[in-house]
Amino acid sequence: MGKIKRRQQSQPQSILPRLIPPVENWDEDLPDLAEKQYRPPQLICVNEINDIWMEIPRNRYVMWGGIWTIVFIPFLFSIWCVFFALLPQVYSDSLSLLSVFFCFLCMLSLFIYMLKTVLFEPRGAPVRFNRKRQKVYVYEYQTSIWPWKRWHPVINVFDWADIHAERVFMAGHADWGHRIYCAACKPGTYEVVDRFVLTWAVGSIFDAYGLWSHCCHYMQAKPVLTAPLENKKPLTWTPFNTIHWPENIEKESITAP
């Protein structure tokens, strides 16, 4: 932790956040688009980069053994509720039967939620930068705590000129490192309209700085390296949790005006 703090102190930092409102657990604002960056441009991961567009993945890496265990625990409890409800002393008591049915419904809902998370939710939701159009296309997957509701992708489109970046240090047990948020503001202001994550937590603050620097240089058509630091991709189980851009957005986001 001490080494991380010394690295942070070597960079000029804002005393107070400039965006209104700042991101939760704000640590610092990163240089604006045309300002001098803290580090040379460097990609962490990339799906595609060319003269027109670049796609950065936001991969999630999952411990599959633990996930499948969590999936089947509520399934087993659901089966247990069915057999328990067939017992004579439970079946003949309406209150007990109602309680068991409620427990069954909760366990079944949890099982469906976990199963949809594993089989349908994409392991990586990408962000596309089109420097010819000066647009940013953010792929989000709309989920719900209510598992019976339809889950579906949502595409948000922002003007690059309205984007500002913030860094947050994550200190959680399962999410440790530096995370970069991009805020879309009202034109010419620091009033935030929407936010999206540019990268999930990375261990090195230099990697976080380098990624934002790369985005800024790329969108200004400055020379950048195209080789990423990492090439690994998360596992997908079915065709349902792959990325599918809507046809009109797919065409717009990878072409020049």
mmCIF file of C-alpha atoms in Angstrom:
data_model
loop_
_atom_site.group_PDB
_atom_site.id
_atom_site.type_symbol
_atom_site.label_atom_id
_atom_site.label_comp_id
_atom_site.label_asym_id
_atom_site.label_seq_id
_atom_site.Cartn_x
_atom_site.Cartn_y
_atom_site.Cartn_z
ATOM 1 C CA MET A 1 0.000 0.000 0.000
ATOM 2 C CA GLY A 2 2.874 2.371 0.824
ATOM 3 C CA LYS A 3 4.374 1.930 -2.641
ATOM 4 C CA ILE A 4 1.049 2.793 -4.261
ATOM 5 C CA LYS A 5 0.773 5.964 -2.204
ATOM 6 C CA ARG A 6 4.266 7.125 -3.197
ATOM 7 C CA ARG A 7 3.383 6.628 -6.844
ATOM 8 C CA GLN A 8 0.225 8.641 -6.436
ATOM 9 C CA GLN A 9 2.042 11.503 -4.746
ATOM 10 C CA SER A 10 4.478 11.781 -7.667
ATOM 11 C CA GLN A 11 1.631 13.053 -9.861
ATOM 12 C CA PRO A 12 -0.035 16.477 -9.578
ATOM 13 C CA GLN A 13 -3.428 15.953 -7.974
ATOM 14 C CA SER A 14 -6.520 18.058 -7.590
ATOM 15 C CA ILE A 15 -7.334 19.059 -4.036
ATOM 16 C CA LEU A 16 -11.067 19.095 -4.734
ATOM 17 C CA PRO A 17 -13.076 17.336 -7.451
ATOM 18 C CA ARG A 18 -14.133 19.530 -10.346
ATOM 19 C CA LEU A 19 -17.077 17.445 -11.563
ATOM 20 C CA ILE A 20 -20.545 18.009 -10.136
ATOM 21 C CA PRO A 21 -21.244 15.627 -8.516
ATOM 22 C CA PRO A 22 -17.938 13.763 -8.200
ATOM 23 C CA VAL A 23 -17.812 9.999 -8.508
ATOM 24 C CA GLU A 24 -18.305 8.055 -5.280
ATOM 25 C CA ASN A 25 -15.014 7.527 -3.388
ATOM 26 C CA TRP A 26 -13.277 10.030 -5.674
ATOM 27 C CA ASP A 27 -9.471 10.088 -5.572
ATOM 28 C CA GLU A 28 -8.468 12.461 -8.357
ATOM 29 C CA ASP A 29 -9.475 14.022 -11.663
ATOM 30 C CA LEU A 30 -7.387 12.933 -14.621
ATOM 31 C CA PRO A 31 -6.087 15.455 -17.177
ATOM 32 C CA ASP A 32 -8.646 16.745 -19.620
ATOM 33 C CA LEU A 33 -8.564 15.748 -23.264
ATOM 34 C CA ALA A 34 -6.009 18.241 -24.576
ATOM 35 C CA GLU A 35 -3.968 18.575 -21.349
ATOM 36 C CA LYS A 36 -0.595 16.984 -20.728
ATOM 37 C CA GLN A 37 -1.061 13.422 -19.531
ATOM 38 C CA TYR A 38 0.638 11.816 -16.526
ATOM 39 C CA ARG A 39 1.964 8.832 -18.475
ATOM 40 C CA PRO A 40 2.704 7.842 -22.089
ATOM 41 C CA PRO A 41 -0.218 6.145 -23.853
ATOM 42 C CA GLN A 42 -0.502 2.405 -23.220
ATOM 43 C CA LEU A 43 -3.371 -0.011 -23.815
ATOM 44 C CA ILE A 44 -4.165 -2.645 -21.217
ATOM 45 C CA CYS A 45 -6.429 -4.765 -23.454
ATOM 46 C CA VAL A 46 -7.891 -4.096 -26.888
ATOM 47 C CA ASN A 47 -10.313 -5.905 -29.196
ATOM 48 C CA GLU A 48 -9.660 -3.792 -32.302
ATOM 49 C CA ILE A 49 -7.739 -0.653 -33.192
ATOM 50 C CA ASN A 50 -7.383 0.997 -36.584
ATOM 51 C CA ASP A 51 -7.450 4.443 -38.152
ATOM 52 C CA ILE A 52 -11.208 4.897 -37.623
ATOM 53 C CA TRP A 53 -12.202 3.131 -34.414
ATOM 54 C CA MET A 54 -10.888 1.384 -31.343
ATOM 55 C CA GLU A 55 -12.681 -1.058 -29.055
ATOM 56 C CA ILE A 56 -11.571 -1.522 -25.452
ATOM 57 C CA PRO A 57 -13.001 -4.499 -23.523
ATOM 58 C CA ARG A 58 -14.073 -4.252 -19.909
ATOM 59 C CA ASN A 59 -13.487 -7.873 -19.035
ATOM 60 C CA ARG A 60 -14.715 -9.599 -15.909
ATOM 61 C CA TYR A 61 -12.821 -12.675 -14.777
ATOM 62 C CA VAL A 62 -14.890 -15.140 -12.781
ATOM 63 C CA MET A 63 -13.953 -18.062 -10.515
ATOM 64 C CA TRP A 64 -16.118 -20.586 -12.345
ATOM 65 C CA GLY A 65 -15.930 -23.337 -9.707
ATOM 66 C CA GLY A 66 -17.342 -21.019 -7.063
ATOM 67 C CA ILE A 67 -19.960 -19.589 -9.433
ATOM 68 C CA TRP A 68 -21.380 -23.008 -10.362
ATOM 69 C CA THR A 69 -21.500 -23.943 -6.674
ATOM 70 C CA ILE A 70 -23.523 -20.806 -5.938
ATOM 71 C CA VAL A 71 -25.822 -21.578 -8.884
ATOM 72 C CA PHE A 72 -26.712 -25.080 -7.731
ATOM 73 C CA ILE A 73 -27.148 -24.376 -4.014
ATOM 74 C CA PRO A 74 -30.535 -22.599 -4.521
ATOM 75 C CA PHE A 75 -31.491 -25.303 -7.043
ATOM 76 C CA LEU A 76 -30.934 -28.019 -4.448
ATOM 77 C CA PHE A 77 -32.892 -26.033 -1.864
ATOM 78 C CA SER A 78 -35.751 -25.699 -4.378
ATOM 79 C CA ILE A 79 -35.852 -29.486 -4.801
ATOM 80 C CA TRP A 80 -35.736 -29.922 -1.038
ATOM 81 C CA CYS A 81 -38.754 -27.575 -0.654
ATOM 82 C CA VAL A 82 -40.762 -29.709 -3.095
ATOM 83 C CA PHE A 83 -40.094 -32.918 -1.174
ATOM 84 C CA PHE A 84 -40.650 -31.181 2.161
ATOM 85 C CA ALA A 85 -44.051 -29.921 0.985
ATOM 86 C CA LEU A 86 -45.128 -33.510 0.268
ATOM 87 C CA LEU A 87 -44.705 -34.558 3.892
ATOM 88 C CA PRO A 88 -48.155 -35.288 5.443
ATOM 89 C CA GLN A 89 -47.665 -32.953 8.429
ATOM 90 C CA VAL A 90 -46.740 -30.084 6.075
ATOM 91 C CA TYR A 91 -49.215 -30.833 3.288
ATOM 92 C CA SER A 92 -52.145 -30.876 5.738
ATOM 93 C CA ASP A 93 -51.197 -27.550 7.342
ATOM 94 C CA SER A 94 -51.995 -24.599 5.046
ATOM 95 C CA LEU A 95 -49.722 -22.184 6.918
ATOM 96 C CA SER A 96 -46.755 -24.544 6.739
ATOM 97 C CA LEU A 97 -47.482 -25.253 3.086
ATOM 98 C CA LEU A 98 -47.597 -21.523 2.325
ATOM 99 C CA SER A 99 -44.259 -21.000 4.078
ATOM 100 C CA VAL A 100 -42.648 -23.803 2.118
ATOM 101 C CA PHE A 101 -44.071 -22.444 -1.149
ATOM 102 C CA PHE A 102 -42.661 -18.983 -0.363
ATOM 103 C CA CYS A 103 -39.246 -20.510 0.360
ATOM 104 C CA PHE A 104 -39.449 -22.488 -2.888
ATOM 105 C CA LEU A 105 -40.268 -19.337 -4.881
ATOM 106 C CA CYS A 106 -37.318 -17.452 -3.338
ATOM 107 C CA MET A 107 -34.871 -20.281 -4.011
ATOM 108 C CA LEU A 108 -36.145 -20.774 -7.555
ATOM 109 C CA SER A 109 -35.821 -17.022 -8.262
ATOM 110 C CA LEU A 110 -32.263 -17.001 -6.906
ATOM 111 C CA PHE A 111 -31.389 -20.034 -9.027
ATOM 112 C CA ILE A 112 -32.746 -18.389 -12.197
ATOM 113 C CA TYR A 113 -30.901 -15.155 -11.385
ATOM 114 C CA MET A 114 -27.564 -16.940 -10.944
ATOM 115 C CA LEU A 115 -28.110 -19.101 -14.021
ATOM 116 C CA LYS A 116 -28.863 -16.052 -16.192
ATOM 117 C CA THR A 117 -25.769 -14.337 -14.813
ATOM 118 C CA VAL A 118 -23.565 -17.252 -15.849
ATOM 119 C CA LEU A 119 -25.167 -18.092 -19.192
ATOM 120 C CA PHE A 120 -26.424 -14.753 -20.525
ATOM 121 C CA GLU A 121 -24.540 -11.807 -19.003
ATOM 122 C CA PRO A 122 -21.515 -10.899 -21.212
ATOM 123 C CA ARG A 123 -18.122 -11.410 -19.589
ATOM 124 C CA GLY A 124 -16.893 -8.156 -21.120
ATOM 125 C CA ALA A 125 -18.865 -5.057 -22.112
ATOM 126 C CA PRO A 126 -16.739 -3.005 -24.554
ATOM 127 C CA VAL A 127 -16.332 0.708 -25.182
ATOM 128 C CA ARG A 128 -15.815 1.908 -28.757
ATOM 129 C CA PHE A 129 -14.030 5.120 -29.672
ATOM 130 C CA ASN A 130 -14.679 6.469 -33.178
ATOM 131 C CA ARG A 131 -12.184 9.252 -33.807
ATOM 132 C CA LYS A 132 -13.607 10.190 -37.209
ATOM 133 C CA ARG A 133 -17.017 10.902 -35.682
ATOM 134 C CA GLN A 134 -15.561 11.935 -32.269
ATOM 135 C CA LYS A 135 -18.079 9.665 -30.558
ATOM 136 C CA VAL A 136 -17.887 7.097 -27.764
ATOM 137 C CA TYR A 137 -20.163 4.039 -27.841
ATOM 138 C CA VAL A 138 -20.617 2.261 -24.507
ATOM 139 C CA TYR A 139 -22.049 -1.256 -24.436
ATOM 140 C CA GLU A 140 -23.945 -1.939 -21.211
ATOM 141 C CA TYR A 141 -25.968 -5.001 -20.273
ATOM 142 C CA GLN A 142 -29.199 -4.187 -18.452
ATOM 143 C CA THR A 143 -29.824 -6.628 -15.625
ATOM 144 C CA SER A 144 -32.382 -6.671 -12.821
ATOM 145 C CA ILE A 145 -32.567 -8.153 -9.341
ATOM 146 C CA TRP A 146 -35.916 -9.547 -10.483
ATOM 147 C CA PRO A 147 -34.808 -12.585 -12.530
ATOM 148 C CA TRP A 148 -38.082 -12.961 -14.407
ATOM 149 C CA LYS A 149 -37.559 -9.622 -16.092
ATOM 150 C CA ARG A 150 -35.918 -9.492 -19.526
ATOM 151 C CA TRP A 151 -32.195 -8.696 -19.524
ATOM 152 C CA HIS A 152 -30.874 -6.923 -22.608
ATOM 153 C CA PRO A 153 -27.997 -4.773 -23.942
ATOM 154 C CA VAL A 154 -28.201 -0.970 -23.836
ATOM 155 C CA ILE A 155 -25.954 1.233 -25.974
ATOM 156 C CA ASN A 156 -25.089 4.733 -24.766
ATOM 157 C CA VAL A 157 -23.530 7.204 -27.197
ATOM 158 C CA PHE A 158 -21.554 10.258 -26.035
ATOM 159 C CA ASP A 159 -19.659 13.126 -27.647
ATOM 160 C CA TRP A 160 -15.956 12.764 -26.931
ATOM 161 C CA ALA A 161 -15.624 16.502 -26.225
ATOM 162 C CA ASP A 162 -17.971 16.133 -23.227
ATOM 163 C CA ILE A 163 -16.012 13.297 -21.565
ATOM 164 C CA HIS A 164 -13.929 13.800 -18.391
ATOM 165 C CA ALA A 165 -12.127 11.111 -16.389
ATOM 166 C CA GLU A 166 -11.833 10.371 -12.674
ATOM 167 C CA ARG A 167 -9.780 7.798 -10.797
ATOM 168 C CA VAL A 168 -10.985 5.788 -7.809
ATOM 169 C CA PHE A 169 -8.881 3.486 -5.673
ATOM 170 C CA MET A 170 -10.808 0.298 -4.877
ATOM 171 C CA ALA A 171 -9.784 -1.433 -1.651
ATOM 172 C CA GLY A 172 -12.321 -4.248 -1.527
ATOM 173 C CA HIS A 173 -11.412 -7.879 -1.008
ATOM 174 C CA ALA A 174 -12.573 -8.950 -4.487
ATOM 175 C CA ASP A 175 -11.938 -5.670 -6.310
ATOM 176 C CA TRP A 176 -8.576 -4.132 -5.470
ATOM 177 C CA GLY A 177 -6.780 -1.508 -7.534
ATOM 178 C CA HIS A 178 -7.370 1.626 -9.586
ATOM 179 C CA ARG A 179 -10.585 2.115 -11.513
ATOM 180 C CA ILE A 180 -11.216 4.833 -14.101
ATOM 181 C CA TYR A 181 -14.644 6.373 -14.565
ATOM 182 C CA CYS A 182 -15.598 8.539 -17.517
ATOM 183 C CA ALA A 183 -18.200 11.229 -16.923
ATOM 184 C CA ALA A 184 -20.291 12.698 -19.723
ATOM 185 C CA CYS A 185 -21.057 16.323 -18.880
ATOM 186 C CA LYS A 186 -23.307 18.982 -20.324
ATOM 187 C CA PRO A 187 -21.399 20.727 -23.146
ATOM 188 C CA GLY A 188 -19.019 23.365 -21.818
ATOM 189 C CA THR A 189 -19.678 22.501 -18.149
ATOM 190 C CA TYR A 190 -18.572 20.072 -15.431
ATOM 191 C CA GLU A 191 -22.156 19.095 -14.665
ATOM 192 C CA VAL A 192 -22.341 15.315 -14.957
ATOM 193 C CA VAL A 193 -25.147 13.775 -16.984
ATOM 194 C CA ASP A 194 -23.991 10.148 -17.008
ATOM 195 C CA ARG A 195 -21.014 7.971 -16.101
ATOM 196 C CA PHE A 196 -19.461 4.733 -17.267
ATOM 197 C CA VAL A 197 -16.488 2.625 -16.209
ATOM 198 C CA LEU A 198 -13.559 2.741 -18.608
ATOM 199 C CA THR A 199 -11.671 -0.038 -16.855
ATOM 200 C CA TRP A 200 -12.325 -2.206 -13.836
ATOM 201 C CA ALA A 201 -9.717 -2.216 -11.086
ATOM 202 C CA VAL A 202 -6.093 -2.580 -12.254
ATOM 203 C CA GLY A 203 -3.214 -3.055 -9.835
ATOM 204 C CA SER A 204 -0.825 -0.460 -11.265
ATOM 205 C CA ILE A 205 -1.693 3.214 -11.182
ATOM 206 C CA PHE A 206 0.673 3.642 -14.148
ATOM 207 C CA ASP A 207 -1.515 1.286 -16.212
ATOM 208 C CA ALA A 208 -4.603 3.312 -15.305
ATOM 209 C CA TYR A 209 -2.902 6.586 -16.282
ATOM 210 C CA GLY A 210 -1.566 5.015 -19.487
ATOM 211 C CA LEU A 211 -4.985 3.807 -20.604
ATOM 212 C CA TRP A 212 -6.616 7.211 -20.233
ATOM 213 C CA SER A 213 -3.607 8.808 -21.935
ATOM 214 C CA HIS A 214 -3.989 6.360 -24.816
ATOM 215 C CA CYS A 215 -7.670 7.228 -25.293
ATOM 216 C CA CYS A 216 -6.889 10.945 -25.380
ATOM 217 C CA HIS A 217 -3.989 10.559 -27.813
ATOM 218 C CA TYR A 218 -5.953 8.212 -30.061
ATOM 219 C CA MET A 219 -8.961 10.528 -30.303
ATOM 220 C CA GLN A 220 -6.636 13.412 -31.185
ATOM 221 C CA ALA A 221 -5.079 11.290 -33.980
ATOM 222 C CA LYS A 222 -1.685 11.311 -32.261
ATOM 223 C CA PRO A 223 0.717 8.358 -32.632
ATOM 224 C CA VAL A 224 -0.068 5.515 -30.216
ATOM 225 C CA LEU A 225 1.132 1.971 -29.669
ATOM 226 C CA THR A 226 -1.333 -0.699 -30.779
ATOM 227 C CA ALA A 227 0.086 -3.615 -28.776
ATOM 228 C CA PRO A 228 -1.737 -4.107 -25.426
ATOM 229 C CA LEU A 229 -0.181 -5.221 -22.146
ATOM 230 C CA GLU A 230 -2.547 -8.218 -21.932
ATOM 231 C CA ASN A 231 -4.141 -10.518 -24.491
ATOM 232 C CA LYS A 232 -6.174 -12.827 -22.257
ATOM 233 C CA LYS A 233 -9.931 -12.990 -22.691
ATOM 234 C CA PRO A 234 -12.608 -14.185 -20.246
ATOM 235 C CA LEU A 235 -14.331 -17.515 -20.817
ATOM 236 C CA THR A 236 -17.842 -17.573 -22.240
ATOM 237 C CA TRP A 237 -20.111 -20.575 -21.818
ATOM 238 C CA THR A 238 -22.753 -20.068 -24.490
ATOM 239 C CA PRO A 239 -23.431 -17.908 -27.573
ATOM 240 C CA PHE A 240 -25.898 -15.974 -25.405
ATOM 241 C CA ASN A 241 -23.227 -14.153 -23.373
ATOM 242 C CA THR A 242 -21.297 -12.836 -26.354
ATOM 243 C CA ILE A 243 -21.478 -9.231 -27.490
ATOM 244 C CA HIS A 244 -24.103 -8.328 -30.097
ATOM 245 C CA TRP A 245 -24.172 -4.676 -31.192
ATOM 246 C CA PRO A 246 -27.446 -3.471 -32.753
ATOM 247 C CA GLU A 247 -27.046 -3.358 -36.524
ATOM 248 C CA ASN A 248 -27.395 0.425 -36.860
ATOM 249 C CA ILE A 249 -24.926 1.119 -34.029
ATOM 250 C CA GLU A 250 -22.520 -1.493 -35.356
ATOM 251 C CA LYS A 251 -22.409 0.239 -38.736
ATOM 252 C CA GLU A 252 -22.166 3.762 -37.332
ATOM 253 C CA SER A 253 -19.519 3.015 -34.703
ATOM 254 C CA ILE A 254 -16.971 1.480 -37.114
ATOM 255 C CA THR A 255 -17.307 3.845 -40.079
ATOM 256 C CA ALA A 256 -16.369 7.433 -40.889
ATOM 257 C CA PRO A 257 -19.102 10.051 -41.491
#
